[in-house]
Coordinates of C-alpha atoms in Angstrom, one line a residue:
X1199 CA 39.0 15.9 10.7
X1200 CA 37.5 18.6 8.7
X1201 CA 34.4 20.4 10.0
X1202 CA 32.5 23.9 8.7
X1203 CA 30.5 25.7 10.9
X1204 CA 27.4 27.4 9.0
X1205 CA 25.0 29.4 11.4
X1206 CA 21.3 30.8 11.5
X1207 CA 21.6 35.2 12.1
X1208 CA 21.9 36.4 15.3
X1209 CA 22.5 33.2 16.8
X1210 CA 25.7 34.2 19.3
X1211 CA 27.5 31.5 18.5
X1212 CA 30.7 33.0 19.6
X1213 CA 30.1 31.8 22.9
X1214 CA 30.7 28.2 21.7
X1215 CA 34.7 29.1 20.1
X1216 CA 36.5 27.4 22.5
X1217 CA 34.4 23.9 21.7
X1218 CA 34.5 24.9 18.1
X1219 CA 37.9 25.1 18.4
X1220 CA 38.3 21.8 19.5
X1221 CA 36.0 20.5 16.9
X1222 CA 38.6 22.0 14.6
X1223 CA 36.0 24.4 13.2
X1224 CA 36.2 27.6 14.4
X1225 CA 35.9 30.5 12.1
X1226 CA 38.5 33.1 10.6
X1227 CA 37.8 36.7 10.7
X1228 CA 37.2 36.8 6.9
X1229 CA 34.8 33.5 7.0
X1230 CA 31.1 33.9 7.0
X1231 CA 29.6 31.3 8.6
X1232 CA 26.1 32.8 8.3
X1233 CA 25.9 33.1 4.5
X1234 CA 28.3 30.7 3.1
X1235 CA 25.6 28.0 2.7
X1236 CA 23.6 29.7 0.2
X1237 CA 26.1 28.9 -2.6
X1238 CA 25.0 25.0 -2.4
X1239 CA 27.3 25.0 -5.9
X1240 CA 30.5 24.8 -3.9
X1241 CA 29.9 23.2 -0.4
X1242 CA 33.1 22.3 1.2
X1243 CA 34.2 18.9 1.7
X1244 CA 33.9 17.4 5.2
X1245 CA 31.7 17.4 7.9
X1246 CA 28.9 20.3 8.4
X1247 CA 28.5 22.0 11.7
X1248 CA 24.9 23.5 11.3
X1249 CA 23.9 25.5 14.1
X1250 CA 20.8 27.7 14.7
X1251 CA 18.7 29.4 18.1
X1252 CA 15.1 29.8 18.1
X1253 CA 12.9 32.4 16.8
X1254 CA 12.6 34.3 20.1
X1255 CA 16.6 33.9 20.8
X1256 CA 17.8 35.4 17.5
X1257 CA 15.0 38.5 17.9
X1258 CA 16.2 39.7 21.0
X1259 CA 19.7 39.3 20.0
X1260 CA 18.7 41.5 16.9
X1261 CA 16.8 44.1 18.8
X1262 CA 19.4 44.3 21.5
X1263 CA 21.6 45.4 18.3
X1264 CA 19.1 47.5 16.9
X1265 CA 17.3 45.8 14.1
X1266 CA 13.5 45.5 14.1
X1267 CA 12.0 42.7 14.8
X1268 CA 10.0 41.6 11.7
X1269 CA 12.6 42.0 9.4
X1270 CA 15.0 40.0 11.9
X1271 CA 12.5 37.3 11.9
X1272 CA 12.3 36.9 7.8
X1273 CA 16.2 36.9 7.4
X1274 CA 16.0 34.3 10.2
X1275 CA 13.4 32.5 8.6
X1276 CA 15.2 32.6 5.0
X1277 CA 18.3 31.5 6.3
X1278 CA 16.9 28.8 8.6
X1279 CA 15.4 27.2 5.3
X1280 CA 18.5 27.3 3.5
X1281 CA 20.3 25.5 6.5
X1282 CA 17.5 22.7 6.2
X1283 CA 18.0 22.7 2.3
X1284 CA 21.4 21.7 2.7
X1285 CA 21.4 19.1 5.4
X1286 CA 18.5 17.6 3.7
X1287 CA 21.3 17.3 0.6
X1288 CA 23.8 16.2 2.7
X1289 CA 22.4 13.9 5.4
X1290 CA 26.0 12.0 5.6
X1291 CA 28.0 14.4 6.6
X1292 CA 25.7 17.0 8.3
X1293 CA 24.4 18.0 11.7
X1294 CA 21.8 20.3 12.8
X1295 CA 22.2 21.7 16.5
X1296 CA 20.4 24.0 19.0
X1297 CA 23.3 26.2 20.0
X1298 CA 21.2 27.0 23.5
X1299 CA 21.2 23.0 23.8
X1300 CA 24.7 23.0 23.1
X1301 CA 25.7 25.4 25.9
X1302 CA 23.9 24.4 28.2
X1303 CA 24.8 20.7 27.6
X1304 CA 27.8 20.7 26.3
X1305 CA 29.0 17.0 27.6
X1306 CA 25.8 15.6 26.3
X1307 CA 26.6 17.1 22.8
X1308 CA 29.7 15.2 22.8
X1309 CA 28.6 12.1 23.3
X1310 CA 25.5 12.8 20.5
X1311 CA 28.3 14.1 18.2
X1312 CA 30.9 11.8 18.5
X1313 CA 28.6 8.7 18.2
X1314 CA 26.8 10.3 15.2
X1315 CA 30.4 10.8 13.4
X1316 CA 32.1 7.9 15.3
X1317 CA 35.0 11.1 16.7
X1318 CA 36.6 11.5 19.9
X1319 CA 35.4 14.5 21.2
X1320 CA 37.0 15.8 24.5
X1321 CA 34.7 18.9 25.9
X1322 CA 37.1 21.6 26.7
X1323 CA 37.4 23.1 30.5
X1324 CA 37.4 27.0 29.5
X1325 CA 33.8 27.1 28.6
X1326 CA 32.0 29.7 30.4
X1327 CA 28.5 31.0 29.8
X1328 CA 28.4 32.6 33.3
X1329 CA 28.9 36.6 31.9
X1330 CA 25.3 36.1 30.4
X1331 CA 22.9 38.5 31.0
X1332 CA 19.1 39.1 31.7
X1333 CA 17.3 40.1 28.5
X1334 CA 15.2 42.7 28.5
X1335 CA 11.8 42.0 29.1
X1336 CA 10.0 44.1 27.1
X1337 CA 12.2 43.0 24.2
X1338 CA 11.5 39.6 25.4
X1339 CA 7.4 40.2 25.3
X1340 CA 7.8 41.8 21.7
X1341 CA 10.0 38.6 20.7
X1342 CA 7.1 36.0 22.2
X1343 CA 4.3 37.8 20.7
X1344 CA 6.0 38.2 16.6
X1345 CA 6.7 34.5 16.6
X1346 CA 3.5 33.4 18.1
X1347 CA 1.9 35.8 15.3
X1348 CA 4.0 34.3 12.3
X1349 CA 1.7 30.9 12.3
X1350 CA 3.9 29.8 9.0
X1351 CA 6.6 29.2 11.4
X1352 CA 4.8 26.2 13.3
X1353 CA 5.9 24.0 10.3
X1354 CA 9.4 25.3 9.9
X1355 CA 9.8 25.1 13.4
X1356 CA 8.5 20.8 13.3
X1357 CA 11.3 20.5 10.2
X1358 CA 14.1 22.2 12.5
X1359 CA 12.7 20.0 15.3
X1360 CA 12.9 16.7 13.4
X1361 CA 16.5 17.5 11.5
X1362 CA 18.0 18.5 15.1
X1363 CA 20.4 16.4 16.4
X1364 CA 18.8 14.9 20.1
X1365 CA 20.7 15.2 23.3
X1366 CA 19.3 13.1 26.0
X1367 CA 16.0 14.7 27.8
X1368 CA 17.2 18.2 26.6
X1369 CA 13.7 21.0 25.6
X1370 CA 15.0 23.7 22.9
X1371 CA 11.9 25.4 23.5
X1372 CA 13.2 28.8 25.2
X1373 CA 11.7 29.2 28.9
X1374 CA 9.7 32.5 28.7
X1375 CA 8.3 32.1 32.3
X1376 CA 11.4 34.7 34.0
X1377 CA 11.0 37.2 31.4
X1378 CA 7.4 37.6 31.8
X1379 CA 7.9 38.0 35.6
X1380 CA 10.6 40.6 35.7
X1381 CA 8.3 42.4 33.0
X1382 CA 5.6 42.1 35.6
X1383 CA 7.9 43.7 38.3
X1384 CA 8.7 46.4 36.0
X1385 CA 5.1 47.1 35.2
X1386 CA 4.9 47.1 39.2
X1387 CA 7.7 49.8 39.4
X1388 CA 6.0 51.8 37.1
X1389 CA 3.0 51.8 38.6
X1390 CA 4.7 52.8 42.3
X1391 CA 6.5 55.7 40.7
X1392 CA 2.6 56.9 39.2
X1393 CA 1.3 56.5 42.6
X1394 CA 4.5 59.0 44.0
X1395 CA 3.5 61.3 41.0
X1396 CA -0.5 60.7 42.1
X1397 CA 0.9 62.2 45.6
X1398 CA 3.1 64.9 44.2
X1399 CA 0.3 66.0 42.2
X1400 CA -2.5 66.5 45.5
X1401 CA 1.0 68.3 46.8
X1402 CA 1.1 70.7 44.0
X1403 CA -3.0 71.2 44.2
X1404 CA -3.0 72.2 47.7
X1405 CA -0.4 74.8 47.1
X1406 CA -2.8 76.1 44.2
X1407 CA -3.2 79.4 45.5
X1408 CA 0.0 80.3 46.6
X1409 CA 2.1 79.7 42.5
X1410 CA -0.5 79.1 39.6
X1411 CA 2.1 78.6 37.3
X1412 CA 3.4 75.7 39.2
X1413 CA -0.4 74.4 39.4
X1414 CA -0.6 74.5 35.7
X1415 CA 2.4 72.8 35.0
X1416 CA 1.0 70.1 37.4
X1417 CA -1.9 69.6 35.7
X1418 CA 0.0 68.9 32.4
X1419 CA 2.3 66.6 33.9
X1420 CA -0.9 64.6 35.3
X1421 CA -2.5 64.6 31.9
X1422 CA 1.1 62.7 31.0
X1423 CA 0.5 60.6 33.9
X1424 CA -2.9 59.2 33.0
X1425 CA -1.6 58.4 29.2
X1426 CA 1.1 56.7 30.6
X1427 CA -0.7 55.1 33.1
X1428 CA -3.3 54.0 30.6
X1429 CA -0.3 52.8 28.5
X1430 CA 0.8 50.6 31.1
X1431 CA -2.4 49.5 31.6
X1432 CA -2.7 48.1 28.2
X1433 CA 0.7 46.7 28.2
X1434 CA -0.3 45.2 31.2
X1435 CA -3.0 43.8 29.7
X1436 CA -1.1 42.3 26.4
X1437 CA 1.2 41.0 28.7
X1438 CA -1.9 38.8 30.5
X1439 CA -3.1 37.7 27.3
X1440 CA 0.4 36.5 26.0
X1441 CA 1.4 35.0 29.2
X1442 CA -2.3 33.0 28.6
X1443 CA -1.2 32.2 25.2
X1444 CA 2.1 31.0 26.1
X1445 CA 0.4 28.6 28.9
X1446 CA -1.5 27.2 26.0
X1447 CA 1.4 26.9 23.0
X1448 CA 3.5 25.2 25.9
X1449 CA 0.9 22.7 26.9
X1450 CA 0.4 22.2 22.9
X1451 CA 4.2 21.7 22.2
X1452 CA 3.9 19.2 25.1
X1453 CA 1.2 17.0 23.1
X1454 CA 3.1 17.6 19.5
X1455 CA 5.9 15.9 21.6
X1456 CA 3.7 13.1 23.0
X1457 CA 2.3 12.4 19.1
X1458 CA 5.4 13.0 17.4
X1459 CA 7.4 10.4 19.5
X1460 CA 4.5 7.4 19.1
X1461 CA 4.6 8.2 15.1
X1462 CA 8.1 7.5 15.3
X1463 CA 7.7 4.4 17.1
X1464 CA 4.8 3.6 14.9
X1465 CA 7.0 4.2 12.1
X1466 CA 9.9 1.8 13.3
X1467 CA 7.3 -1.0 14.1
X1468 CA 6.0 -0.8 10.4
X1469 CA 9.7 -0.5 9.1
X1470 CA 10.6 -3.7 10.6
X1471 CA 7.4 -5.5 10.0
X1472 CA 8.4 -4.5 6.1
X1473 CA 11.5 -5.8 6.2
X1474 CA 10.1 -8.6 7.4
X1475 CA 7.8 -9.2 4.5
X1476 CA 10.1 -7.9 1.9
X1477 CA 12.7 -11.3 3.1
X1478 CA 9.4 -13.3 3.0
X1479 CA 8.5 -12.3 -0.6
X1480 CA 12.4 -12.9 -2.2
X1481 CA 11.9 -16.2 0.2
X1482 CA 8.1 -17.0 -2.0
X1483 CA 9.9 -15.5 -5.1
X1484 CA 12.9 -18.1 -5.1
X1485 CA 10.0 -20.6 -4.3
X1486 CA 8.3 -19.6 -7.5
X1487 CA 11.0 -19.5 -9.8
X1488 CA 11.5 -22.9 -8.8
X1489 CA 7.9 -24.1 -9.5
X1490 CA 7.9 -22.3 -12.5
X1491 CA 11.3 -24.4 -13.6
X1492 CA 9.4 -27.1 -12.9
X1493 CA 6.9 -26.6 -14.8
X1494 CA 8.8 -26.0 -17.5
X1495 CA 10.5 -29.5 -17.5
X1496 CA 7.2 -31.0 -17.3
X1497 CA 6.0 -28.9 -20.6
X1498 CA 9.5 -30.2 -22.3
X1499 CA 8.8 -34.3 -21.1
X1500 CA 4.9 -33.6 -22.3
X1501 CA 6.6 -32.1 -25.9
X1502 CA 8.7 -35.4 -26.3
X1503 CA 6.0 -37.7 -25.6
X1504 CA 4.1 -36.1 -27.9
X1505 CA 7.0 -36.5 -30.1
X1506 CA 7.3 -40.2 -29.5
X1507 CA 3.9 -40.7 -29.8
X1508 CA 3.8 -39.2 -33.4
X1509 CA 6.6 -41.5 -34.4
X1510 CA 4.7 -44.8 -33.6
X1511 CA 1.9 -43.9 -35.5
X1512 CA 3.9 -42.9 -38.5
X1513 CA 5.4 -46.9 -38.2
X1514 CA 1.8 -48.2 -37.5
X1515 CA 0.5 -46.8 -40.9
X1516 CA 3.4 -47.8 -42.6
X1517 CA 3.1 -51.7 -40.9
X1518 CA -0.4 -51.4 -41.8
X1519 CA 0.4 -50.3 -45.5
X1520 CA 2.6 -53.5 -45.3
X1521 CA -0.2 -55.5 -44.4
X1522 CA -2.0 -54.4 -46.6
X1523 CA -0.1 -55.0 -49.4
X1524 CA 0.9 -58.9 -48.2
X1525 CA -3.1 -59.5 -48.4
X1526 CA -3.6 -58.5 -51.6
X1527 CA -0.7 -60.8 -52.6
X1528 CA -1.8 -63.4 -50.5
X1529 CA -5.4 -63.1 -52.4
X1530 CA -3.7 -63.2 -55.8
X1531 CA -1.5 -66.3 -55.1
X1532 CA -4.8 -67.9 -53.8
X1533 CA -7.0 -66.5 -57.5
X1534 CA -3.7 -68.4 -59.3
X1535 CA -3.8 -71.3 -57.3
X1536 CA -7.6 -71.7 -58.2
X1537 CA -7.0 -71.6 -61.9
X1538 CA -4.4 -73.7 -61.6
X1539 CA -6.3 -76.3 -59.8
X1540 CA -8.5 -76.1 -62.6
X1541 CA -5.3 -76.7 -65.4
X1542 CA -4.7 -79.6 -63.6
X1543 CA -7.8 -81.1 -63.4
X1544 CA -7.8 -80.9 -67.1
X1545 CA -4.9 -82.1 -67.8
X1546 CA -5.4 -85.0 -65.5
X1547 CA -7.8 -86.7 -68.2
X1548 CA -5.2 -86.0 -70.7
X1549 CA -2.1 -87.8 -70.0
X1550 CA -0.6 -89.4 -66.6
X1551 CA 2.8 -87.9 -67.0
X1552 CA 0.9 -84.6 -67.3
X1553 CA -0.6 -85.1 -64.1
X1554 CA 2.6 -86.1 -62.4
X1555 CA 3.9 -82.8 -63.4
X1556 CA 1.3 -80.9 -62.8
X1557 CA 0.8 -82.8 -59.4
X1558 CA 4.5 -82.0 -58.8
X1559 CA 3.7 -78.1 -59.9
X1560 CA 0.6 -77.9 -57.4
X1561 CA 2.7 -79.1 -54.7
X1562 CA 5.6 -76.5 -55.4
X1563 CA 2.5 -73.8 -55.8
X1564 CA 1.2 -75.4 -52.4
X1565 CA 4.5 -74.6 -50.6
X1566 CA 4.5 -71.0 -51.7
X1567 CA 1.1 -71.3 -50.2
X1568 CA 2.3 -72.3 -47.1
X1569 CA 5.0 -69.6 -47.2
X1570 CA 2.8 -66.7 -47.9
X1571 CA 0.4 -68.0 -45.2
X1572 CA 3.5 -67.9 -42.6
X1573 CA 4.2 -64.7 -43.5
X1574 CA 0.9 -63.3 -43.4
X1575 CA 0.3 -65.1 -39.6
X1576 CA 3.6 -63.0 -38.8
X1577 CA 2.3 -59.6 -40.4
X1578 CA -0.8 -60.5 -38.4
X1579 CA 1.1 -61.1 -34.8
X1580 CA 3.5 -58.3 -35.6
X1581 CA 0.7 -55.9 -36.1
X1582 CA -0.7 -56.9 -32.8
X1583 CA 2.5 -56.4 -30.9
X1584 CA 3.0 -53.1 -32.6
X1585 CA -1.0 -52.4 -31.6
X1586 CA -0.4 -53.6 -28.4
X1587 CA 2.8 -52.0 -28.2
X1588 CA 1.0 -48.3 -28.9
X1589 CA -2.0 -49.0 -27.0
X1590 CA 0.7 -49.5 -23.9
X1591 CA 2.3 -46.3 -25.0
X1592 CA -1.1 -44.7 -25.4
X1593 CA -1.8 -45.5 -22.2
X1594 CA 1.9 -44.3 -20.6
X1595 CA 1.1 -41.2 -22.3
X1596 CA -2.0 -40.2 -21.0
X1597 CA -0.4 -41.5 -17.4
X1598 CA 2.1 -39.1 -18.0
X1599 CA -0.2 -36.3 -19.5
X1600 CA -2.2 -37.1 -16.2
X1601 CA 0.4 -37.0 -13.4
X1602 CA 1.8 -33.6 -15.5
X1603 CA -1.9 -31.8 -15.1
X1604 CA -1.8 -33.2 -11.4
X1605 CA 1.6 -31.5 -10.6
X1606 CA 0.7 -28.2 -13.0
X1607 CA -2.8 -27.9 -10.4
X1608 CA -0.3 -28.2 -7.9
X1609 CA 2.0 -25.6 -8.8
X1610 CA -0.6 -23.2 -9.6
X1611 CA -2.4 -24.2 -6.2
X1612 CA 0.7 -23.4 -4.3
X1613 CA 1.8 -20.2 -6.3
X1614 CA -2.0 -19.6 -5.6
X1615 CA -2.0 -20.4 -1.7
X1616 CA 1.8 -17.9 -2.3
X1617 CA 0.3 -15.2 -3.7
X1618 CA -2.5 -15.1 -1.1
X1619 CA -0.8 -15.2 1.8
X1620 CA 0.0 -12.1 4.3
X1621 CA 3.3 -11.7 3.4
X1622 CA 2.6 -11.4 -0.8
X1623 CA -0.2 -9.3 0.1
X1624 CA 2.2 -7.0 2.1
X1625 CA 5.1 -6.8 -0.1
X1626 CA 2.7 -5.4 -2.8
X1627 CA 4.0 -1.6 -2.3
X1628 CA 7.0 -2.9 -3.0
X1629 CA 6.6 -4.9 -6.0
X1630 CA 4.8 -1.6 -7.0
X1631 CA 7.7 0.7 -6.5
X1632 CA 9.4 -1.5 -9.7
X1633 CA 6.6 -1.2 -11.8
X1634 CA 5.7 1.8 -14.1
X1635 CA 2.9 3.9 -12.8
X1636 CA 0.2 3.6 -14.9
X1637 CA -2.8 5.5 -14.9
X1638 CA -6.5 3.7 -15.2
X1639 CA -9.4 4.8 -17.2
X1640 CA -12.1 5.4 -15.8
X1641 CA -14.1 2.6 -17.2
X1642 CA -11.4 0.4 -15.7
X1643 CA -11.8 1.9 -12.4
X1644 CA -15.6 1.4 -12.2
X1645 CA -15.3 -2.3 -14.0
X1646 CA -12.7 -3.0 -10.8
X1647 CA -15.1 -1.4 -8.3
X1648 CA -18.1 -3.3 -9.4
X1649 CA -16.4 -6.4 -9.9
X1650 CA -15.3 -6.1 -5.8
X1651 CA -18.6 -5.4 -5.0
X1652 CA -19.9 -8.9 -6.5
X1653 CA -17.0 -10.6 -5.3
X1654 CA -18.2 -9.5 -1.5
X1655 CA -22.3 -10.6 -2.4
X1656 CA -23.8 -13.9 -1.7
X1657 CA -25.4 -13.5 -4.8
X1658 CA -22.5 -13.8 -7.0
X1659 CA -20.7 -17.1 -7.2
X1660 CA -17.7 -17.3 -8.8
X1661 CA -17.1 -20.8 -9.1
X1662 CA -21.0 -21.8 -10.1
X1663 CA -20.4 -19.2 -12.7
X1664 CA -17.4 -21.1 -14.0
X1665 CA -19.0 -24.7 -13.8
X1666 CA -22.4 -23.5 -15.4
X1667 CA -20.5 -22.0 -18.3
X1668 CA -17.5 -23.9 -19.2
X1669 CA -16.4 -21.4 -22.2
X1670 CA -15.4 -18.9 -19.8
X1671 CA -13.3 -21.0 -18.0
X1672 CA -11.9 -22.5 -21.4
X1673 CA -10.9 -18.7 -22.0
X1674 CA -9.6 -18.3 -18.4
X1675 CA -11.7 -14.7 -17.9
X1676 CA -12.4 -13.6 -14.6
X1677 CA -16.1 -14.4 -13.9
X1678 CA -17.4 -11.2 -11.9
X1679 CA -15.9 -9.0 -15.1
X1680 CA -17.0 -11.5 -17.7
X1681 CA -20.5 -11.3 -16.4
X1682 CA -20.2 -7.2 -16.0
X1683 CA -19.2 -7.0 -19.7
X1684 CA -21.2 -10.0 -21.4
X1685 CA -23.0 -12.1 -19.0
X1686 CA -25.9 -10.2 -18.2
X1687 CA -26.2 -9.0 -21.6
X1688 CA -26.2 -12.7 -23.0
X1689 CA -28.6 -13.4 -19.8
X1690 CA -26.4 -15.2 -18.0
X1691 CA -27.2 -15.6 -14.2
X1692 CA -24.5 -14.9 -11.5
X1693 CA -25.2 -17.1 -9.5
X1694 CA -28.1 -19.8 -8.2
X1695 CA -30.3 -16.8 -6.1
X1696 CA -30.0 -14.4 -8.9
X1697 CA -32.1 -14.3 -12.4
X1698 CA -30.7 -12.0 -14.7
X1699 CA -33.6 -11.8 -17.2
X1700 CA -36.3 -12.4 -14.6
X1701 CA -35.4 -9.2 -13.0
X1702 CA -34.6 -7.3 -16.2
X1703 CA -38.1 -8.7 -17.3
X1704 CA -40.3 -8.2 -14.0
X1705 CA -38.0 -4.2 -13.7
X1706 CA -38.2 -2.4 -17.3
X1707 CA -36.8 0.8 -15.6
X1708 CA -33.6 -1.6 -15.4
X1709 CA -33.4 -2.1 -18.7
X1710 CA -33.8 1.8 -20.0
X1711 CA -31.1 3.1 -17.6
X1712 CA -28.4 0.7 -18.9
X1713 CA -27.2 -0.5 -15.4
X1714 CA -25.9 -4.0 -14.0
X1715 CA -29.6 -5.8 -13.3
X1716 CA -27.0 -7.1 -10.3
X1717 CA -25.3 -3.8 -9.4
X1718 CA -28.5 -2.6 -9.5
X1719 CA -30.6 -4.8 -7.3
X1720 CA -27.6 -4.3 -4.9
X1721 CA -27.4 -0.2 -5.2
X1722 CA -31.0 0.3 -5.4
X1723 CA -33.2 -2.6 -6.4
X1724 CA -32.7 -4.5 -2.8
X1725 CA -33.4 -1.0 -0.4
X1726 CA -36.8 -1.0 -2.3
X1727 CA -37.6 -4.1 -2.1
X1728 CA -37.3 -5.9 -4.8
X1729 CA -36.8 -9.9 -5.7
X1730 CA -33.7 -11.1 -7.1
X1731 CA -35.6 -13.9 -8.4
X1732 CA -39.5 -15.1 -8.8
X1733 CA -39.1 -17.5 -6.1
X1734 CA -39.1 -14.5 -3.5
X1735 CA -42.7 -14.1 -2.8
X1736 CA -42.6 -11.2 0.1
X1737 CA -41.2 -8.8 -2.5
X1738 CA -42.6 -5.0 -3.3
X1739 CA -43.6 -4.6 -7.2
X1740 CA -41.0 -2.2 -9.2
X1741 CA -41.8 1.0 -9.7
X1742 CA -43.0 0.6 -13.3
X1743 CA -45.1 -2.3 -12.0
X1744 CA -46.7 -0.2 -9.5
X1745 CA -47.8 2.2 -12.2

């Protein structure tokens, strides 16, 4: 197990060695585990031990070694965002710690730790914290009062909050209410060795007469007094207003708390009411691609029918071409057998061997008769199967066409029905993330506006709109935009309660400014009063009609 340690400025984290030690990260003398992590280019491998102390904790260490406190607090500040930075980066393989959480519950911390990194952690038995000391309270006072100045730090302070890694029931909010007492009893101490000065002084007055010098010196000793009393006082003073202040932050970090922890079960409802939907929507999306395959076979059986259909009246014309033809052979076998009925008539007067011959020629000329007769009677009865035979496949066609249109409403009903449900509705972030962003006119914008405003109106009707004017269903527009782009301007109506060129008619001013005659009866035209149509009788006259 690899682990690097990186650390906020005067965080004391050498009091946490011997568990660093046993995390197997505890720094040489020439590492620098408080500046390493600004080189992000070349982060070790491994895991990332990234510990830090409040605002408050790291400026008393700092003035305790002799640094001032506002520039303590921006190098804390500076390096506390770079430790965010890279955890942020390196979420895997990184922890952010209190160290003052960590001391104080160190078996907590490794039971956090080694179920965050799945690592036996065993907390070692020479960890003692007991040779820390009281902090000086006025160092303590200056400490509360910078950070509660630097409002900037309320936000880096939630980040550090949220990225921390939580040990069970554990504040990392330093407890200020000891320092401010012992400041208090130091104030008090003061103020007892100002009364023993107070009595020293009437001492030295009463002996006035017998050293003036000494009286002198006295009274410039008592002039030191009072400023340092009045010192005190107004440290005193400070101290009451920051101790009020502190009340108030702590009752504040106590809500923050309260919010922060129902956002986060908010946050873990809505994540699992998503994932929810999202196996809902691959569940409707599996159902569609089905319908849509469907669909498709349906389209390819309509295509061959077609097909089929095209075929049989290609052999109908040529049949009837057929037929045709057989008549007009028929009718010129019947014009010859005329004239030869005639010949032989003739030749009947002539000679009676003629006539046998011609008898015998007539009767051969009547067989062909017979024979062309036969096969016109079976041109006839085979064009009646083949017209019966396409009227049956006229009518399996238009079955089929029929039961094709009925499952096609079907589909689109049900991908309909699919697309309107809750769960198609809530997976539409999603869908979105897939899709390009793409930005919308403005013209766009206010066409989709308007067209949800009619859509939520008794006075628009989608479907009449469709059924009264079939070509915009034939071009499958959407109603409410075809009537905001073309209806009202061809006159249409809307719907049955609303009369387009009534109201444009009976409201001139409607007319000059250009606007919806329906978007405007519902923006404007309906607060003053006026009919949608002439069969309201209880409505106000327009403006221009009032003229």
């Amino acid at each position: 197990m690899t682990v690097t340690l990186g650390v906020s400025p005067h965080s004391n984290w050498q009091t946490l060695v011997p568990l660093l030690q046993e995390l197997g990260c505890a720094p040489g003398e020439d590492a620098c585990p408080e500046t390493w992590y600004f080189r992000q280019e070349s982060i070790p491998e491994g895991y990332l031990l990234l510990a830090y102390t409040h605002p408050e904790q790291a400026l008393l260490c700092a003035m305790e070694n002799g640094l001032e406190p506002a520039k303590a607090l921006q190098e804390w500040e500076k390096h506390t965002r770079a430790l965010i930075s890279l955890f942020k980066n390196n979420r895997h393989r990184a922890v952010v710690v209190n160290i003052q959480q960590v001391a104080g519950n160190l078996e907590q911390f490794s039971e956090a730790l080694s179920k965050h990194w799945n690592l036996d952690i065993t907390v070692p038995d020479d960890v003692n914290n007991s040779d820390r000391r009281a902090p000086d309270p006025y160092f303590q006072l200056i400490a509360a009062f910078a950070v509660h100045q630097s409002n900037h730090l309320n936000g880096l302070l939630a980040q550090l909050e949220a990225c921390t890694l939580p040990i069970d029931s554990v504040d990392s909010a330093p407890e200020l209410e000891q320092d401010v007492d012992s400041l208090f009893r130091g104030i008090a101490e003061l103020r007892q060795r100002d009364e023993q000065l107070e009595a020293f002084e009437k001492h030295y007055l009463s002996l006035k007469d017998e050293n003036q010098l000494i009286t002198e010196q006295l009274h410039a000793v008592q002039e030191e007094l009072e400023k340092s009393l009045q010192a005190r006082k107004d440290a005193q003073a400070v101290a009451d207003q920051l101790r009020g202040q502190i009340d108030k932050l702590k009752g504040d970090q106590s809500k923050l708390e309260e919010e922060n922890q129902l956002v986060i079960e908010q946050l873990h409802l809505v994540q699992e009411e998503l994932e929810k939907s999202l196996q809902e929507a691959k569940e409707e999306q599996s159902v569609a691609n089905n319908l849509r395959s469907e669909i498709q076979t349906l389209k390819a059986a309509h295509t061959k029918a077609e097909k089929t259909e095209k075929q049989l009246t290609e052999e109908l014309n040529k049949v009837r071409i057929s037929l045709k033809a057989a008549e007009t052979r028929s009718q010129q076998k019947s014009e010859e057998a005329s004239g030869l009925q005639k010949e032989l008539d003739q030749a009947g007067q002539q000679h009676q061997l003629e006539k046998t011959a011609l008898e015998d020629e007539n009767r051969l000329v009547i067989e062909q008769l017979h024979l062309v007769q036969e096969e016109l009677e079976r041109q006839l009865i085979r064009k009646q199967a083949l017209e019966n035979q396409v009227q049956k496949l006229n009518a399996e066609q238009d079955h089929a066409l029929a039961a094709a249109n009925s499952q096609i409403n079907r589909l689109q009903n049900e991908l309909n029905r699919i697309k309107g449900s809750t769960a198609w509705k809530a997976a539409a972030p999603v869908r979105a993330i897939g899709r390009p962003f793409k930005r919308t006119t403005p013209d766009k914008r206010r066409l989709k506006r308007q067209a949800e405003q009619l859509a939520a109106t008794h006075y628009f009707d989608a479907d009449w709109y469709l059924k009264t004017y079939p070509d915009v269903a034939e071009n499958n527009a959407s109603p409410a935009e075809h009537y905001l782009k073309f209806g009202a301007q061809e006159g249409r109506n809307p719907g049955p309660e609303f009369e387009t060129q009534w109201y444009v008619q009976a409201n001139p001013d409607v007319q000059e400014s250009g606007i919806n005659p329906l978007i405007h009866f519902l923006n404007h035209g309906q607060e003053e009063g006026r009919a949608p149509n002439p069969r309201v009788q209880n409505s106000l006259p327009s403006p221009q009609e009032a003229k």
